[in-house]
């Protein structure tokens, strides 16, 4: 079958890479794609957020399956528009995408469903938000309710900082409309994991566990980003934990949506904190994680096209997923300056040598210009390898990265450190 993938980041590269290797798939088209996706798909220059353009493209291409990668087109209702033309779409409708598009919607739904999560209040008035912040004290978490590319969450160690952040968000200074509602949350302590599920109506198929590093700097310091590296499986997600996340978080959430008349078809991504009181939901996303998708796809042995088509057609009953036993680890290479501003158009060299050293390079913010690969985004590459342990996979990735020739790029040097410490303590 022919598959159309919407998007052009590292996640979409991993999806196209895997779809191209799926026996059920004969052709992969990606819009807009990027310089690396070109190797695995035919790229068409239609932006992921150009909803009319994507609908026109789908009607011209007539794919049997459409996979929508990023959250923004889902929140803008691309899946609804495509389904109205009869396409099989993997990705939730606009109403279900509110789980990611509005943190206040998602927290209220969690409360309704009895999903374990941090205590919270939703505020639109700065004085009321300040009152709650002072009453609860620091550390405290302030979140812009709307979409902010993973950057709209501030964990404040100081009450005055928290008040300033909340006031800034509500004044529309830091995140525009996304900050017109803020969620004030109790700060949870524990290890974080990403638990993803392929959902099709009542059917929920868990993916392998993964973990990402959201902070910019080594040792999980600095600001939150979209994700600086990830690996799968996550050793802290034991079978018991995975079961708790499925039964206490994923299932009740999908049921609560259904009770509101909303059906979910797509990837449900639960960001969970493994607290002393058990797993608690931090957030939901309605798509594959980026960069979690890169290690997940490199471990998946099953035919991705078949599973996603079955989900899109509500024929997921009985489907299973097979995974490589090995660990996969992905390090993100970002442009210097990310998550702030950075210089675009810098030439990136050494990519063939990185791959010859045993790593796979997934492209995110890249473009081809005059025969060179250049950076056009904040997160630019995901360099991924498999290994018998997290430590081995990490070693291969960092050794391969020695060959990267891009002075204007940077990456964390410690991706996987928690899991490696756990491995060491078990030996
Ligand atoms: P979110 O987009 O809601 O997942 O938040 C981004 C990141 O902020 C999470 O991955 C956590 O690292 C952190 N975070 C969010 N909510 C909390 C919380 N209630 N307690 C502690 N950390 C949090
Ligand atoms: N890696 C975090 C996310 O995809 O939201």
Short mmCIF file of C-alpha atoms and ligand atoms in Angstrom, two decimals:
data_model
loop_
_atom_site.label_atom_id
_atom_site.label_comp_id
_atom_site.label_asym_id
_atom_site.label_seq_id
_atom_site.Cartn_x
_atom_site.Cartn_y
_atom_site.Cartn_z
CA UNK A 1 0.00 0.00 0.00
CA UNK A 2 0.89 3.66 -0.35
CA UNK A 3 1.28 5.63 2.89
CA UNK A 4 1.32 9.40 3.34
CA UNK A 5 3.18 10.67 6.40
CA UNK A 6 2.49 14.25 7.49
CA UNK A 7 5.42 16.07 9.09
CA UNK A 8 9.12 16.64 8.69
CA UNK A 9 10.90 16.06 11.98
CA UNK A 10 12.95 13.28 13.55
CA UNK A 11 9.82 11.39 14.52
CA UNK A 12 8.58 11.43 10.94
CA UNK A 13 11.96 10.29 9.67
CA UNK A 14 11.83 7.30 12.02
CA UNK A 15 8.26 6.53 10.92
CA UNK A 16 9.15 6.77 7.20
CA UNK A 17 12.29 4.68 7.77
CA UNK A 18 10.23 1.94 9.42
CA UNK A 19 7.33 2.15 6.96
CA UNK A 20 9.74 1.76 4.05
CA UNK A 21 10.91 -1.48 5.68
CA UNK A 22 7.35 -2.75 6.26
CA UNK A 23 6.34 -5.64 3.97
CA UNK A 24 2.81 -4.21 3.64
CA UNK A 25 4.07 -0.85 2.33
CA UNK A 26 5.03 -0.30 -1.30
CA UNK A 27 5.42 3.49 -1.31
CA UNK A 28 5.96 6.20 1.31
CA UNK A 29 5.18 9.85 0.59
CA UNK A 30 6.07 12.47 3.20
CA UNK A 31 4.99 16.12 3.39
CA UNK A 32 7.02 18.16 3.86
CA UNK A 33 9.79 15.71 4.90
CA UNK A 34 13.41 16.84 5.24
CA UNK A 35 16.87 16.17 3.79
CA UNK A 36 17.12 12.76 5.48
CA UNK A 37 13.55 11.61 4.92
CA UNK A 38 14.28 11.88 1.18
CA UNK A 39 16.22 8.64 1.50
CA UNK A 40 13.14 6.78 2.71
CA UNK A 41 10.19 8.58 1.12
CA UNK A 42 9.16 10.79 -1.75
CA UNK A 43 8.95 14.25 -0.19
CA UNK A 44 6.38 16.81 -1.25
CA UNK A 45 6.74 20.44 -0.20
CA UNK A 46 3.48 20.92 1.72
CA UNK A 47 3.84 22.20 5.29
CA UNK A 48 2.52 20.03 8.11
CA UNK A 49 0.39 22.92 9.36
CA UNK A 50 -1.01 23.78 5.92
CA UNK A 51 -4.27 21.93 6.48
CA UNK A 52 -5.86 22.76 3.12
CA UNK A 53 -2.62 21.86 1.35
CA UNK A 54 -2.41 18.49 3.12
CA UNK A 55 -6.03 17.69 2.21
CA UNK A 56 -5.34 18.59 -1.43
CA UNK A 57 -2.22 16.44 -1.43
CA UNK A 58 -4.08 13.46 0.04
CA UNK A 59 -6.80 13.78 -2.59
CA UNK A 60 -4.21 13.88 -5.35
CA UNK A 61 -2.09 11.00 -3.99
CA UNK A 62 -4.94 8.75 -2.78
CA UNK A 63 -2.88 6.90 -0.13
CA UNK A 64 -4.40 3.87 1.56
CA UNK A 65 -3.14 5.13 4.93
CA UNK A 66 -2.31 8.59 6.26
CA UNK A 67 -0.16 8.95 9.39
CA UNK A 68 -0.18 12.40 10.98
CA UNK A 69 3.06 12.86 12.91
CA UNK A 70 2.99 16.19 14.80
CA UNK A 71 0.45 17.57 17.26
CA UNK A 72 -0.26 20.93 15.61
CA UNK A 73 -2.12 19.61 12.53
CA UNK A 74 -4.05 17.20 14.77
CA UNK A 75 -5.11 20.03 17.08
CA UNK A 76 -6.06 22.04 13.97
CA UNK A 77 -8.37 19.22 12.84
CA UNK A 78 -6.45 17.68 9.93
CA UNK A 79 -7.55 14.14 10.83
CA UNK A 80 -11.23 15.17 10.85
CA UNK A 81 -10.88 16.78 7.42
CA UNK A 82 -9.15 13.72 5.96
CA UNK A 83 -11.65 11.27 7.45
CA UNK A 84 -14.48 13.31 5.92
CA UNK A 85 -13.02 12.35 2.52
CA UNK A 86 -13.00 8.67 3.51
CA UNK A 87 -9.26 8.28 4.13
CA UNK A 88 -7.91 5.79 6.70
CA UNK A 89 -6.09 8.08 9.12
CA UNK A 90 -3.82 7.24 12.02
CA UNK A 91 -4.09 10.24 14.33
CA UNK A 92 -6.91 11.56 16.53
CA UNK A 93 -9.69 13.96 15.59
CA UNK A 94 -9.55 17.54 16.86
CA UNK A 95 -11.75 16.84 19.89
CA UNK A 96 -9.49 14.00 21.07
CA UNK A 97 -6.34 16.00 20.28
CA UNK A 98 -7.42 18.45 23.01
CA UNK A 99 -5.76 15.97 25.38
CA UNK A 100 -2.51 17.56 24.20
CA UNK A 101 -3.80 20.87 22.87
CA UNK A 102 -5.15 21.97 26.23
CA UNK A 103 -3.45 20.98 29.47
CA UNK A 104 -6.47 22.28 31.39
CA UNK A 105 -8.81 19.99 29.39
CA UNK A 106 -6.50 17.07 30.00
CA UNK A 107 -6.13 17.69 33.76
CA UNK A 108 -9.89 18.10 34.21
CA UNK A 109 -10.46 14.86 32.27
CA UNK A 110 -7.87 13.07 34.43
CA UNK A 111 -9.62 14.26 37.58
CA UNK A 112 -12.96 13.10 36.17
CA UNK A 113 -11.51 9.70 35.28
CA UNK A 114 -9.76 9.20 38.61
CA UNK A 115 -6.35 9.05 36.92
CA UNK A 116 -3.51 9.56 39.42
CA UNK A 117 -1.94 12.96 38.70
CA UNK A 118 -0.52 16.01 40.50
CA UNK A 119 -2.93 18.27 42.40
CA UNK A 120 -3.74 21.26 40.17
CA UNK A 121 -5.75 24.40 39.60
CA UNK A 122 -6.51 26.13 36.29
CA UNK A 123 -6.26 29.93 36.30
CA UNK A 124 -6.99 32.78 33.92
CA UNK A 125 -6.66 35.50 36.57
CA UNK A 126 -3.13 36.43 37.66
CA UNK A 127 -4.12 37.44 41.19
CA UNK A 128 -5.90 34.16 41.83
CA UNK A 129 -2.95 32.23 40.38
CA UNK A 130 -0.59 34.15 42.66
CA UNK A 131 -2.77 33.39 45.66
CA UNK A 132 -2.59 29.64 44.97
CA UNK A 133 1.17 29.75 44.34
CA UNK A 134 1.80 31.51 47.67
CA UNK A 135 -0.52 29.15 49.51
CA UNK A 136 1.06 25.96 48.07
CA UNK A 137 4.66 27.19 48.20
CA UNK A 138 7.69 26.07 46.17
CA UNK A 139 8.73 23.92 44.44
CA UNK A 140 5.73 24.39 42.20
CA UNK A 141 4.97 23.84 38.52
CA UNK A 142 3.48 26.45 36.19
CA UNK A 143 2.22 25.39 32.77
CA UNK A 144 0.92 27.31 29.80
CA UNK A 145 -2.27 25.40 28.94
CA UNK A 146 -1.91 25.57 25.15
CA UNK A 147 0.70 24.14 22.76
CA UNK A 148 4.24 25.41 23.36
CA UNK A 149 6.48 22.80 21.66
CA UNK A 150 7.47 21.25 24.99
CA UNK A 151 8.72 24.56 26.38
CA UNK A 152 5.66 25.87 28.25
CA UNK A 153 6.34 24.16 31.58
CA UNK A 154 8.35 25.80 34.33
CA UNK A 155 9.31 23.93 37.47
CA UNK A 156 9.99 26.79 39.93
CA UNK A 157 12.08 26.36 43.06
CA UNK A 158 11.13 29.79 44.27
CA UNK A 159 7.68 31.27 44.91
CA UNK A 160 8.60 34.70 43.52
CA UNK A 161 9.86 33.14 40.28
CA UNK A 162 6.67 31.10 40.00
CA UNK A 163 4.52 34.21 40.45
CA UNK A 164 6.48 36.07 37.78
CA UNK A 165 6.23 33.16 35.35
CA UNK A 166 2.47 32.83 35.86
CA UNK A 167 1.92 36.57 35.49
CA UNK A 168 4.05 36.65 32.35
CA UNK A 169 2.15 33.76 30.79
CA UNK A 170 -1.24 35.25 31.62
CA UNK A 171 -0.22 38.63 30.24
CA UNK A 172 0.49 36.85 26.92
CA UNK A 173 4.18 37.76 27.06
CA UNK A 174 5.84 34.37 27.04
CA UNK A 175 3.61 31.97 25.11
CA UNK A 176 1.00 34.17 23.42
CA UNK A 177 -2.48 32.65 23.38
CA UNK A 178 -1.13 29.32 24.73
CA UNK A 179 -0.55 31.09 28.07
CA UNK A 180 -4.00 32.65 28.41
CA UNK A 181 -4.83 29.82 30.80
CA UNK A 182 -2.23 28.47 33.21
CA UNK A 183 -2.21 25.26 35.16
CA UNK A 184 -0.63 25.53 38.61
CA UNK A 185 0.52 22.11 39.76
CA UNK A 186 1.99 20.39 42.76
CA UNK A 187 5.58 19.34 42.02
CA UNK A 188 5.99 15.57 41.77
CA UNK A 189 9.25 13.80 42.55
CA UNK A 190 10.48 10.64 40.86
CA UNK A 191 11.81 9.20 37.65
CA UNK A 192 9.95 10.03 34.44
CA UNK A 193 9.01 7.61 31.69
CA UNK A 194 7.18 7.77 28.38
CA UNK A 195 4.43 5.18 28.01
CA UNK A 196 2.93 5.09 24.54
CA UNK A 197 -0.13 3.24 23.31
CA UNK A 198 -1.63 2.63 19.90
CA UNK A 199 -5.31 3.28 20.45
CA UNK A 200 -8.23 2.44 18.21
CA UNK A 201 -11.59 2.97 19.88
CA UNK A 202 -11.67 0.57 22.83
CA UNK A 203 -8.53 -1.29 21.77
CA UNK A 204 -5.31 -0.20 23.45
CA UNK A 205 -2.00 -1.73 22.35
CA UNK A 206 1.00 -0.72 24.50
CA UNK A 207 4.29 0.07 22.79
CA UNK A 208 7.63 -0.77 24.42
CA UNK A 209 8.66 1.60 27.21
CA UNK A 210 10.99 4.54 26.67
CA UNK A 211 12.48 7.50 28.48
CA UNK A 212 13.61 10.85 27.21
CA UNK A 213 15.72 13.68 28.61
CA UNK A 214 13.66 16.87 28.38
CA UNK A 215 16.20 19.23 29.93
CA UNK A 216 18.76 20.98 27.77
CA UNK A 217 21.92 20.30 29.74
CA UNK A 218 23.94 17.41 31.14
CA UNK A 219 22.66 16.12 34.48
CA UNK A 220 19.09 17.16 33.53
CA UNK A 221 19.74 20.84 34.11
CA UNK A 222 18.66 23.93 32.18
CA UNK A 223 15.32 24.64 30.55
CA UNK A 224 12.81 22.10 29.27
CA UNK A 225 13.08 21.32 25.55
CA UNK A 226 11.22 19.06 23.14
CA UNK A 227 13.67 16.30 24.17
CA UNK A 228 17.47 15.94 23.93
CA UNK A 229 17.74 12.16 23.76
CA UNK A 230 15.83 8.96 24.48
CA UNK A 231 16.16 5.23 24.82
CA UNK A 232 14.02 2.12 24.85
CA UNK A 233 13.29 0.06 26.84
CA UNK A 234 13.25 2.11 30.05
CA UNK A 235 14.56 -0.13 32.84
CA UNK A 236 12.41 1.67 35.44
CA UNK A 237 9.24 0.59 33.63
CA UNK A 238 8.93 -2.92 35.02
CA UNK A 239 6.06 -5.11 33.82
CA UNK A 240 4.14 -4.11 37.00
CA UNK A 241 4.62 -0.42 36.31
CA UNK A 242 3.61 -0.88 32.65
CA UNK A 243 0.46 -2.64 33.80
CA UNK A 244 -0.40 0.14 36.28
CA UNK A 245 0.05 2.80 33.61
CA UNK A 246 -2.23 0.86 31.24
CA UNK A 247 -4.95 0.15 33.80
CA UNK A 248 -4.86 3.29 35.95
CA UNK A 249 -3.91 5.92 33.38
CA UNK A 250 -4.49 4.93 29.73
CA UNK A 251 -7.71 2.92 29.99
CA UNK A 252 -9.63 5.33 32.26
CA UNK A 253 -8.58 8.29 30.08
CA UNK A 254 -9.81 6.67 26.86
CA UNK A 255 -13.02 5.65 28.68
CA UNK A 256 -13.55 9.21 29.99
CA UNK A 257 -13.15 10.57 26.46
CA UNK A 258 -15.66 8.01 25.23
CA UNK A 259 -18.10 9.06 27.95
CA UNK A 260 -17.91 12.56 26.43
CA UNK A 261 -18.64 11.08 23.00
CA UNK A 262 -15.04 11.35 21.81
CA UNK A 263 -13.32 8.41 20.14
CA UNK A 264 -9.52 8.22 20.04
CA UNK A 265 -7.61 6.72 17.09
CA UNK A 266 -3.87 7.29 17.14
CA UNK A 267 -0.99 7.29 19.59
CA UNK A 268 -1.70 8.13 23.21
CA UNK A 269 1.52 9.20 24.89
CA UNK A 270 1.37 9.29 28.68
CA UNK A 271 4.25 11.13 30.29
CA UNK A 272 4.38 9.57 33.75
CA UNK A 273 6.27 10.25 36.96
CA UNK A 274 7.11 7.12 38.92
CA UNK A 275 6.50 8.48 42.42
CA UNK A 276 6.73 6.73 45.77
CA UNK A 277 2.91 6.45 45.56
CA UNK A 278 2.98 4.80 42.14
CA UNK A 279 2.90 6.15 38.58
CA UNK A 280 1.20 9.52 38.12
CA UNK A 281 0.32 11.14 34.80
CA UNK A 282 2.24 14.34 34.05
CA UNK A 283 0.75 14.99 30.64
CA UNK A 284 -0.74 13.44 27.55
CA UNK A 285 0.42 13.80 24.00
CA UNK A 286 -1.58 12.54 21.05
CA UNK A 287 1.30 11.41 18.81
CA UNK A 288 4.56 9.51 18.99
CA UNK A 289 7.21 11.13 21.17
CA UNK A 290 10.11 12.89 19.53
CA UNK A 291 12.83 11.63 20.08
CA UNK A 292 11.25 8.52 21.71
CA UNK A 293 9.92 7.41 18.31
CA UNK A 294 13.47 7.00 16.96
CA UNK A 295 14.60 4.28 19.43
CA UNK A 296 11.13 2.70 19.36
CA UNK A 297 11.09 2.34 15.57
CA UNK A 298 14.61 0.99 15.51
CA UNK A 299 13.52 -1.79 17.92
CA UNK A 300 10.16 -2.59 16.34
CA UNK A 301 10.20 -5.88 14.45
CA UNK A 302 6.53 -5.92 13.39
CA UNK A 303 5.12 -4.46 10.19
CA UNK A 304 4.36 -0.85 11.22
CA UNK A 305 2.19 -0.16 8.18
CA UNK A 306 -0.07 -3.10 8.96
CA UNK A 307 -0.55 -2.14 12.62
CA UNK A 308 -1.26 1.53 11.90
CA UNK A 309 -3.69 0.64 9.10
CA UNK A 310 -5.48 -1.81 11.41
CA UNK A 311 -5.75 0.93 14.06
CA UNK A 312 -6.99 3.49 11.53
CA UNK A 313 -9.64 1.02 10.32
CA UNK A 314 -10.64 -0.08 13.86
CA UNK A 315 -9.41 -3.60 13.16
CA UNK A 316 -6.75 -3.66 15.85
CA UNK A 317 -8.32 -6.60 17.72
CA UNK A 318 -5.73 -9.35 18.23
CA UNK A 319 -2.77 -7.27 17.00
CA UNK A 320 0.54 -7.69 18.82
CA UNK A 321 3.92 -6.00 18.53
CA UNK A 322 7.35 -7.65 18.48
CA UNK A 323 10.48 -5.86 19.66
CA UNK A 324 14.22 -6.40 19.40
CA UNK A 325 15.60 -7.44 22.78
CA UNK A 326 18.41 -4.93 22.38
CA UNK A 327 18.30 -1.41 23.77
CA UNK A 328 18.14 1.52 21.35
CA UNK A 329 19.48 4.93 22.34
CA UNK A 330 19.15 8.21 20.44
CA UNK A 331 21.10 11.43 21.05
CA UNK A 332 19.67 14.66 19.67
CA UNK A 333 22.02 17.15 18.01
CA UNK A 334 20.65 20.68 18.32
CA UNK A 335 21.64 24.06 16.91
CA UNK A 336 23.66 26.18 19.34
CA UNK A 337 21.17 28.56 20.93
CA UNK A 338 18.22 26.13 21.01
CA UNK A 339 15.65 26.36 22.65
CA UNK A 340 16.22 30.07 21.99
CA UNK A 341 17.21 31.53 18.63
CA UNK A 342 20.03 30.12 16.49
CA UNK A 343 21.70 30.63 13.15
CA UNK A 344 20.25 28.64 10.26
CA UNK A 345 21.97 27.40 7.11
CA UNK A 346 25.16 26.02 8.69
CA UNK A 347 26.73 23.15 6.75
CA UNK A 348 26.72 19.80 8.57
CA UNK A 349 29.46 17.37 7.57
CA UNK A 350 30.59 13.89 8.54
CA UNK A 351 27.17 12.24 8.40
CA UNK A 352 28.30 9.29 6.28
CA UNK A 353 31.16 8.62 8.69
CA UNK A 354 28.73 8.70 11.65
CA UNK A 355 26.67 6.00 9.94
CA UNK A 356 29.73 3.97 8.96
CA UNK A 357 30.59 3.89 12.67
CA UNK A 358 27.41 1.90 13.34
CA UNK A 359 24.82 4.57 14.14
CA UNK A 360 21.68 5.52 12.21
CA UNK A 361 21.10 9.21 11.58
CA UNK A 362 17.50 10.43 11.71
CA UNK A 363 17.07 13.94 10.37
CA UNK A 364 14.87 16.57 12.02
CA UNK A 365 15.55 20.24 11.18
CA UNK A 366 17.63 19.76 8.01
CA UNK A 367 17.44 20.86 4.40
CA UNK A 368 19.59 20.22 1.36
CA UNK A 369 21.15 23.36 -0.13
CA UNK A 370 23.64 23.25 -3.03
CA UNK A 371 24.42 19.62 -2.30
CA UNK A 372 25.06 20.26 1.42
CA UNK A 373 22.97 19.30 4.44
CA UNK A 374 22.25 22.44 6.49
CA UNK A 375 20.39 23.12 9.73
CA UNK A 376 17.00 24.84 9.60
CA UNK A 377 15.57 23.84 12.97
CA UNK A 378 16.42 23.76 16.67
CA UNK A 379 16.63 20.00 16.97
CA UNK A 380 18.49 18.91 13.87
CA UNK A 381 19.56 15.24 14.02
CA UNK A 382 18.89 12.14 16.09
CA UNK A 383 21.81 9.73 16.16
CA UNK A 384 20.68 6.27 17.17
CA UNK A 385 22.29 2.88 17.86
CA UNK A 386 21.33 -0.51 19.24
CA UNK A 387 23.31 -2.32 21.94
CA UNK A 388 23.01 -5.25 24.36
CA UNK A 389 22.74 -2.73 27.21
CA UNK A 390 22.00 1.00 27.51
CA UNK A 391 25.71 1.52 28.21
CA UNK A 392 26.71 -0.26 25.00
CA UNK A 393 24.22 1.59 22.84
CA UNK A 394 25.38 4.87 24.39
CA UNK A 395 29.01 4.03 23.70
CA UNK A 396 28.33 3.35 20.02
CA UNK A 397 26.40 6.60 19.57
CA UNK A 398 29.02 8.80 21.23
CA UNK A 399 31.88 7.09 19.37
CA UNK A 400 30.04 7.62 16.07
CA UNK A 401 29.42 11.28 16.96
CA UNK A 402 33.17 11.86 17.04
CA UNK A 403 32.87 11.88 13.23
CA UNK A 404 30.24 14.62 13.12
CA UNK A 405 31.64 17.80 11.60
CA UNK A 406 29.38 20.64 12.74
CA UNK A 407 30.92 23.23 15.08
CA UNK A 408 27.55 25.03 15.43
CA UNK A 409 25.79 21.98 16.83
CA UNK A 410 25.72 20.61 20.35
CA UNK A 411 24.46 17.56 22.20
CA UNK A 412 24.23 16.24 25.73
CA UNK A 413 27.01 13.88 26.71
CA UNK A 414 25.04 11.84 29.25
CA UNK A 415 21.92 10.49 27.52
CA UNK A 416 20.85 7.33 29.35
CA UNK A 417 22.80 8.01 32.55
CA UNK A 418 20.01 7.02 34.94
CA UNK A 419 19.41 3.74 33.13
CA UNK A 420 23.15 3.04 33.04
CA UNK A 421 23.40 3.64 36.80
CA UNK A 422 20.55 1.18 37.25
CA UNK A 423 22.32 -1.38 35.04
CA UNK A 424 25.50 -0.96 37.06
CA UNK A 425 23.70 -1.36 40.38
CA UNK A 426 22.22 -4.65 39.17
CA UNK A 427 25.62 -6.07 38.21
P1 LIG B 1 4.67 18.27 30.50
O1 LIG B 1 4.74 18.95 29.17
O2 LIG B 1 3.42 18.56 31.27
O3 LIG B 1 5.07 16.83 30.50
O4 LIG B 1 5.88 18.91 31.32
C1 LIG B 1 7.18 18.92 30.81
C2 LIG B 1 8.13 18.44 31.87
O5 LIG B 1 8.02 19.25 33.03
C3 LIG B 1 7.86 17.04 32.35
O6 LIG B 1 8.44 16.11 31.50
C4 LIG B 1 8.48 17.07 33.73
O7 LIG B 1 9.87 16.94 33.64
C5 LIG B 1 8.18 18.46 34.20
N1 LIG B 1 6.92 18.45 34.97
C6 LIG B 1 5.67 18.64 34.48
N2 LIG B 1 4.75 18.55 35.46
C7 LIG B 1 5.42 18.30 36.60
C8 LIG B 1 5.04 18.10 37.96
N3 LIG B 1 3.76 18.17 38.34
N4 LIG B 1 6.00 17.85 38.85
C9 LIG B 1 7.32 17.80 38.48
N5 LIG B 1 7.74 17.98 37.23
C10 LIG B 1 6.81 18.23 36.28
N1 LIG B 2 9.94 13.90 23.87
C1 LIG B 2 8.81 14.53 24.39
C2 LIG B 2 7.70 14.70 23.47
O1 LIG B 2 7.68 14.16 22.38
O2 LIG B 2 6.76 15.38 23.83
#
